[in-house]
C-alpha positions as YAML, in Angstrom:
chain: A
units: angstrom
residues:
- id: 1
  name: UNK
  ca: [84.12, 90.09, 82.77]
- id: 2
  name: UNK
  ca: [81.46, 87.56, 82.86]
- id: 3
  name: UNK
  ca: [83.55, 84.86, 84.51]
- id: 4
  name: UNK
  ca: [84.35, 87.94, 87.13]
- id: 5
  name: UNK
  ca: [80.57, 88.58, 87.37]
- id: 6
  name: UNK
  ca: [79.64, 84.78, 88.18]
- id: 7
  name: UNK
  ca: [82.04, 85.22, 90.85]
- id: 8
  name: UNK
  ca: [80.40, 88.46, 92.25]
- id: 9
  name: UNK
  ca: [77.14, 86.50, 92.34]
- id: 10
  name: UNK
  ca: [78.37, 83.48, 94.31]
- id: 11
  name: UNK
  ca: [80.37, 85.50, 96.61]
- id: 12
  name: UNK
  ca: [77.42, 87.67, 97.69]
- id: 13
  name: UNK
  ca: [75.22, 84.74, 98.25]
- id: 14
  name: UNK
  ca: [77.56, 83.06, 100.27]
- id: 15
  name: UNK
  ca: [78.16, 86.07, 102.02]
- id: 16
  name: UNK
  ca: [74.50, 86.55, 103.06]
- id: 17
  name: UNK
  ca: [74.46, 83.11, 104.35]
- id: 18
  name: UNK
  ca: [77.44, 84.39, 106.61]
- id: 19
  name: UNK
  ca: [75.14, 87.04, 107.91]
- id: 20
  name: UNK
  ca: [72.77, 84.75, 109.29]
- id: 21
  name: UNK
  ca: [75.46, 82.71, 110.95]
- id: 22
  name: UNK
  ca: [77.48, 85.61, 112.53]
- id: 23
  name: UNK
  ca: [76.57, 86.66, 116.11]
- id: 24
  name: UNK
  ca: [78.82, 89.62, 116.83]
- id: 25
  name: UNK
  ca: [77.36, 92.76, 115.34]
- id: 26
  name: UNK
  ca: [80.44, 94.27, 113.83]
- id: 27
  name: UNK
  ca: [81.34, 91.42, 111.91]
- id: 28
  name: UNK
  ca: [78.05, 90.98, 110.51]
- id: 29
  name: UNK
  ca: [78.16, 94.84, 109.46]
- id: 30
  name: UNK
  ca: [81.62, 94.20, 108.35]
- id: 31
  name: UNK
  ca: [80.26, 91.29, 105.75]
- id: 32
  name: UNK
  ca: [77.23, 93.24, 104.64]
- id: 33
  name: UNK
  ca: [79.83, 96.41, 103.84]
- id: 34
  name: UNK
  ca: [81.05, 93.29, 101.92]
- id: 35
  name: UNK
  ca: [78.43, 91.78, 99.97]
- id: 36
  name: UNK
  ca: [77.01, 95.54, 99.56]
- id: 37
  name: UNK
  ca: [80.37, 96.96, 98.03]
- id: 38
  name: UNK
  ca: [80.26, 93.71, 95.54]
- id: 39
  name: UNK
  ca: [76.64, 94.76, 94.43]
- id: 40
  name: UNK
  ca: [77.78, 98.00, 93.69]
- id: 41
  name: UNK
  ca: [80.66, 96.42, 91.75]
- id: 42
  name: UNK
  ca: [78.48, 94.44, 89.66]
- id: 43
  name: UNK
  ca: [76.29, 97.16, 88.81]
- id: 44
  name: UNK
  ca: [79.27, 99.26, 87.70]
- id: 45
  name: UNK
  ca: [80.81, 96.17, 85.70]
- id: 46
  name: UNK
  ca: [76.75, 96.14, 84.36]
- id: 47
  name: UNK
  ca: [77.65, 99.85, 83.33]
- id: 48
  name: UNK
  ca: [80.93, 98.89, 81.75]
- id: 49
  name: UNK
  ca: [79.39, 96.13, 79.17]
- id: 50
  name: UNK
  ca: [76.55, 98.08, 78.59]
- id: 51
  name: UNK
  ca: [76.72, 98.79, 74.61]
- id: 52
  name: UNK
  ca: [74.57, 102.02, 74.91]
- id: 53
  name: UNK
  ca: [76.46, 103.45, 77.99]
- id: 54
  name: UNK
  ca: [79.34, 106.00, 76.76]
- id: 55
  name: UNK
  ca: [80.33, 107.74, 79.22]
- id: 56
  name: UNK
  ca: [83.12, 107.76, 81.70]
- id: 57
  name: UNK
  ca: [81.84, 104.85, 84.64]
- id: 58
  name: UNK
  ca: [83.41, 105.69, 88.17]
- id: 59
  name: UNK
  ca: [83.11, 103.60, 91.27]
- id: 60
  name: UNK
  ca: [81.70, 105.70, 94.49]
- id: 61
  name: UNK
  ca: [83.84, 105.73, 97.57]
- id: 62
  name: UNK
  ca: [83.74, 102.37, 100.16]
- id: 63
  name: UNK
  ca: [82.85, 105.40, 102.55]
- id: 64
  name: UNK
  ca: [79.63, 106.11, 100.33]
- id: 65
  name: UNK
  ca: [78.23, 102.34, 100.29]
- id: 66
  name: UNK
  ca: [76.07, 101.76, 103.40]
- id: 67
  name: UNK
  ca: [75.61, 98.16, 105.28]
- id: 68
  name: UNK
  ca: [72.18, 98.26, 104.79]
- id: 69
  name: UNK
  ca: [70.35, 96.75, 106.93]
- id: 70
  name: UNK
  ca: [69.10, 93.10, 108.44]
- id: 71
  name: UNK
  ca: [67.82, 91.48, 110.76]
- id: 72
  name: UNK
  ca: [68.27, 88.34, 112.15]
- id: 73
  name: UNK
  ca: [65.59, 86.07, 113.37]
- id: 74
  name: UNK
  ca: [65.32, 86.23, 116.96]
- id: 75
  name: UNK
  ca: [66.09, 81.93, 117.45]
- id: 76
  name: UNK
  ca: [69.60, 82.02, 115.82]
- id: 77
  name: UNK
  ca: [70.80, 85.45, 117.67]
- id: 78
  name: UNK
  ca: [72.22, 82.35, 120.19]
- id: 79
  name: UNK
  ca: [73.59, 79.29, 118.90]
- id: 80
  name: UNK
  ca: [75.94, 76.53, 119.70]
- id: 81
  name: UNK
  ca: [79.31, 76.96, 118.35]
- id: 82
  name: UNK
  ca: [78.55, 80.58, 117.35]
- id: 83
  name: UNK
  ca: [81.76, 81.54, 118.12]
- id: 84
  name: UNK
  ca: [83.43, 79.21, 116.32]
- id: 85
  name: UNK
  ca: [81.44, 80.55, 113.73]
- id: 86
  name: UNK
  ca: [82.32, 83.74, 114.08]
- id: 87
  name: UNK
  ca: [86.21, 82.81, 113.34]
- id: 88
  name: UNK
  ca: [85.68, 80.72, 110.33]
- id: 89
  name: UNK
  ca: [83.71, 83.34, 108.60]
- id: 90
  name: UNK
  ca: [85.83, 86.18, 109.53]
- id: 91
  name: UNK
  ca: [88.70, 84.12, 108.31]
- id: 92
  name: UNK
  ca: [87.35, 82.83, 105.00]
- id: 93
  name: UNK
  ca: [85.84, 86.45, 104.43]
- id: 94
  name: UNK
  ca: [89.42, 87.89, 104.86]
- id: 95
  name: UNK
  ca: [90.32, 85.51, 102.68]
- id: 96
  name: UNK
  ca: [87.61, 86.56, 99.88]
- id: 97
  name: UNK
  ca: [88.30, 90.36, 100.27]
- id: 98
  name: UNK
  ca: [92.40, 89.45, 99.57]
- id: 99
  name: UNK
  ca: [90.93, 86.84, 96.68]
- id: 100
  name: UNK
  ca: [88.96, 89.58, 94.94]
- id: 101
  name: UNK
  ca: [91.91, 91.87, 95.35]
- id: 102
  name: UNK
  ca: [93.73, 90.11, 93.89]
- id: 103
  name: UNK
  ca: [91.51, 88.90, 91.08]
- id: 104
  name: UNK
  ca: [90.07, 92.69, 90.37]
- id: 105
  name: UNK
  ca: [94.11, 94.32, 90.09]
- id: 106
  name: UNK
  ca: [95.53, 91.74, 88.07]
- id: 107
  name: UNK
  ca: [92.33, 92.45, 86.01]
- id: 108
  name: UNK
  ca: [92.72, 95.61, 85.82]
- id: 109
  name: UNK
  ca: [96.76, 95.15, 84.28]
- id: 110
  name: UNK
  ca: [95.20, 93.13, 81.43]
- id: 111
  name: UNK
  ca: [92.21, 95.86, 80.39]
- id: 112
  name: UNK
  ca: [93.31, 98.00, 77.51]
- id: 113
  name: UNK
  ca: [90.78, 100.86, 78.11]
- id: 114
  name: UNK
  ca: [91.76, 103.30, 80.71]
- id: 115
  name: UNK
  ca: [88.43, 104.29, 82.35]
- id: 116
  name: UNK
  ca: [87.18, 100.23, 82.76]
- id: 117
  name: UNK
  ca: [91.41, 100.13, 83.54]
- id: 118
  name: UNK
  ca: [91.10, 102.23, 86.93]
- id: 119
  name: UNK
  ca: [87.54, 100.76, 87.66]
- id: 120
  name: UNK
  ca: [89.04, 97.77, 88.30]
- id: 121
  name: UNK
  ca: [92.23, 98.80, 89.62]
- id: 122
  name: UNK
  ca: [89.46, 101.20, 92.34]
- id: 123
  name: UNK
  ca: [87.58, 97.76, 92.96]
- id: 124
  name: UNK
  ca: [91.03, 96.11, 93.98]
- id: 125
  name: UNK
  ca: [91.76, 98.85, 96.30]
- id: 126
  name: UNK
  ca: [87.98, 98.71, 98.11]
- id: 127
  name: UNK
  ca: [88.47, 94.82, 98.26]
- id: 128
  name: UNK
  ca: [91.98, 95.10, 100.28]
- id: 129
  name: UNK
  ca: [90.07, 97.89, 102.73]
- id: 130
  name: UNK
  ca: [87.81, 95.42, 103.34]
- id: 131
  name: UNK
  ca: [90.59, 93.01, 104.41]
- id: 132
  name: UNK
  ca: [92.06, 94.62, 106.25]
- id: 133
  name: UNK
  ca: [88.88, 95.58, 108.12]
- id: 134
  name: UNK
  ca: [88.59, 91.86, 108.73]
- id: 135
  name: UNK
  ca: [92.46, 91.62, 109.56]
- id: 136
  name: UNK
  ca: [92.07, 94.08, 112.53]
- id: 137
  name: UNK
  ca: [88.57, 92.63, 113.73]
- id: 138
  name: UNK
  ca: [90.92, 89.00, 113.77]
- id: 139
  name: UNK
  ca: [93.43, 90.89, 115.60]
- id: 140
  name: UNK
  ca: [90.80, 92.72, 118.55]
- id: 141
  name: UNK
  ca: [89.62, 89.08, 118.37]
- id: 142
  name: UNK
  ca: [92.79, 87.32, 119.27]
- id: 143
  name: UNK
  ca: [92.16, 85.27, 115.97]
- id: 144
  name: UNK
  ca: [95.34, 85.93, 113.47]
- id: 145
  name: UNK
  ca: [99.04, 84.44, 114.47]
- id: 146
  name: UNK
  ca: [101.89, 85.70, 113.13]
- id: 147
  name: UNK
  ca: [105.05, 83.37, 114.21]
- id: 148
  name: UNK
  ca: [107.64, 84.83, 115.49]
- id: 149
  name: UNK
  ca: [111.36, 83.99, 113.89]
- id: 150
  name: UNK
  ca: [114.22, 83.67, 116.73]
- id: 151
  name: UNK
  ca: [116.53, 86.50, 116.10]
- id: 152
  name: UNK
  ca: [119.41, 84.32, 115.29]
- id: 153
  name: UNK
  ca: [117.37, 82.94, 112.50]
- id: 154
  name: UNK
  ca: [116.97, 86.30, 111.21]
- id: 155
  name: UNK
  ca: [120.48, 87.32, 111.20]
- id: 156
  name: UNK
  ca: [121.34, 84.33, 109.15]
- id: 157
  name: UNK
  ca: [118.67, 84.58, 106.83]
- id: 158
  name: UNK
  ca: [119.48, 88.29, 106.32]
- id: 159
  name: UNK
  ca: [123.80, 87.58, 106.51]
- id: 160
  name: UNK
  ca: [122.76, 84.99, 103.70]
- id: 161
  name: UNK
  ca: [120.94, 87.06, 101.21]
- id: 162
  name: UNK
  ca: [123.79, 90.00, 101.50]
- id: 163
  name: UNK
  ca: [126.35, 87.19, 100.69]
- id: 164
  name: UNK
  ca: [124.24, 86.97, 97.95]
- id: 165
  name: UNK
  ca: [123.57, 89.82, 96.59]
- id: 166
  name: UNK
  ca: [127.12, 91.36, 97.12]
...
C-alpha cells in the first residue's frame, strides 16, 4: 500500500498541473473529479493502515465527491497551443484513470482481508468511471480513433478461430 500511496501523490500533483493547462471547462472539472476522487482514496487507504482504526472502512460514492473548486489565473485562460493541450491531457488522463484501474483491481485480488478486499476492488470501479468520462469527452471531441477492419478481414479472422476451436 505504500508503493500505491506514492503513486496517489504523484498522480494528483501532476493532475493539478493539468488543471492549469486545460482551457475547456469540462475537462478541467473532469480532472479535478480526478485528482479529488484520488484524495479521497488516499485518505481511505490512510484509514485502512491505521493500527487504531477497527472498524469496517467504506469508500463514498464517485457521485458524493465534489470537483471542488479553482480558478485559473486570468493570463493563461488563452494560450497558444491550448488545444493541443487539451488532447494530450485528456489522453494521458484517460490513460491514468485505466492505469489506476487497473493497478487498484489487481490489488484488490491479492488482499486477503475482505473489507480492505472490496475497498480496492470499489476504487477500481470509480477509476474506470472516470475513464470512461474521459473516453466520451475524446469522443464529443473528435479525439479517439477506432480503425475500422474491412469485413472480409473479419470473416477470415472469425472462419479461422472456428477452424480452430472446432
Amino acid at each position: 500500500m505504500v508503493e500505491h500511496l506514492t503513486a496517489h501523490k504523484g498522480v494528483i500533483n501532476k493532475l493539478e498541473l493539468y488543471q492549469e493547462k486545460v482551457t475547456i471547462i469540462e475537462l478541467r472539472d473532469m480532472i479535478r473529479l480526478q485528482a479529488n476522487m484520488m484524495r479521497v482514496h488516499v485518505n481511505i487507504m490512510l484509514t485502512l493502515i491505521n493500527p487504531y482504526h477497527h472498524g469496517y472502512v467504506e469508500l463514498p460514492p464517485l457521485n458524493a465527491i465534489h470537483p471542488g473548486s479553482f480558478h485559473l489565473p486570468h493570463h493563461m485562460e488563452y494560450r497558444y497551443r491550448a488545444e493541443t493541450d487539451n488532447k494530450w491531457i485528456t489522453l494521458e488522463s484517460h490513460t491514468t484513470a485505466k492505469s489506476m484501474a487497473d493497478e487498484n483491481y489487481s490489488s484488490a485480488l491479492m488482499i486477503q482481508d475482505q473489507n480492505v478486499r472490496h475497498v480496492y476492488a470499489e476504487m477500481a470501479l470509480q477509476q474506470f468511471q472516470v475513464m470512461e468520462m474521459y473516453a466520451e469527452f475524446m469522443k464529443r471531441m473528435g479525439w479517439d480513433f477506432t480503425p475500422r477492419v474491412p469485413t472480409q478481414d473479419q470473416i477470415n479472422t472469425y472462419q479461422h478461430f472456428q477452424k480452430m476451436f472446432a
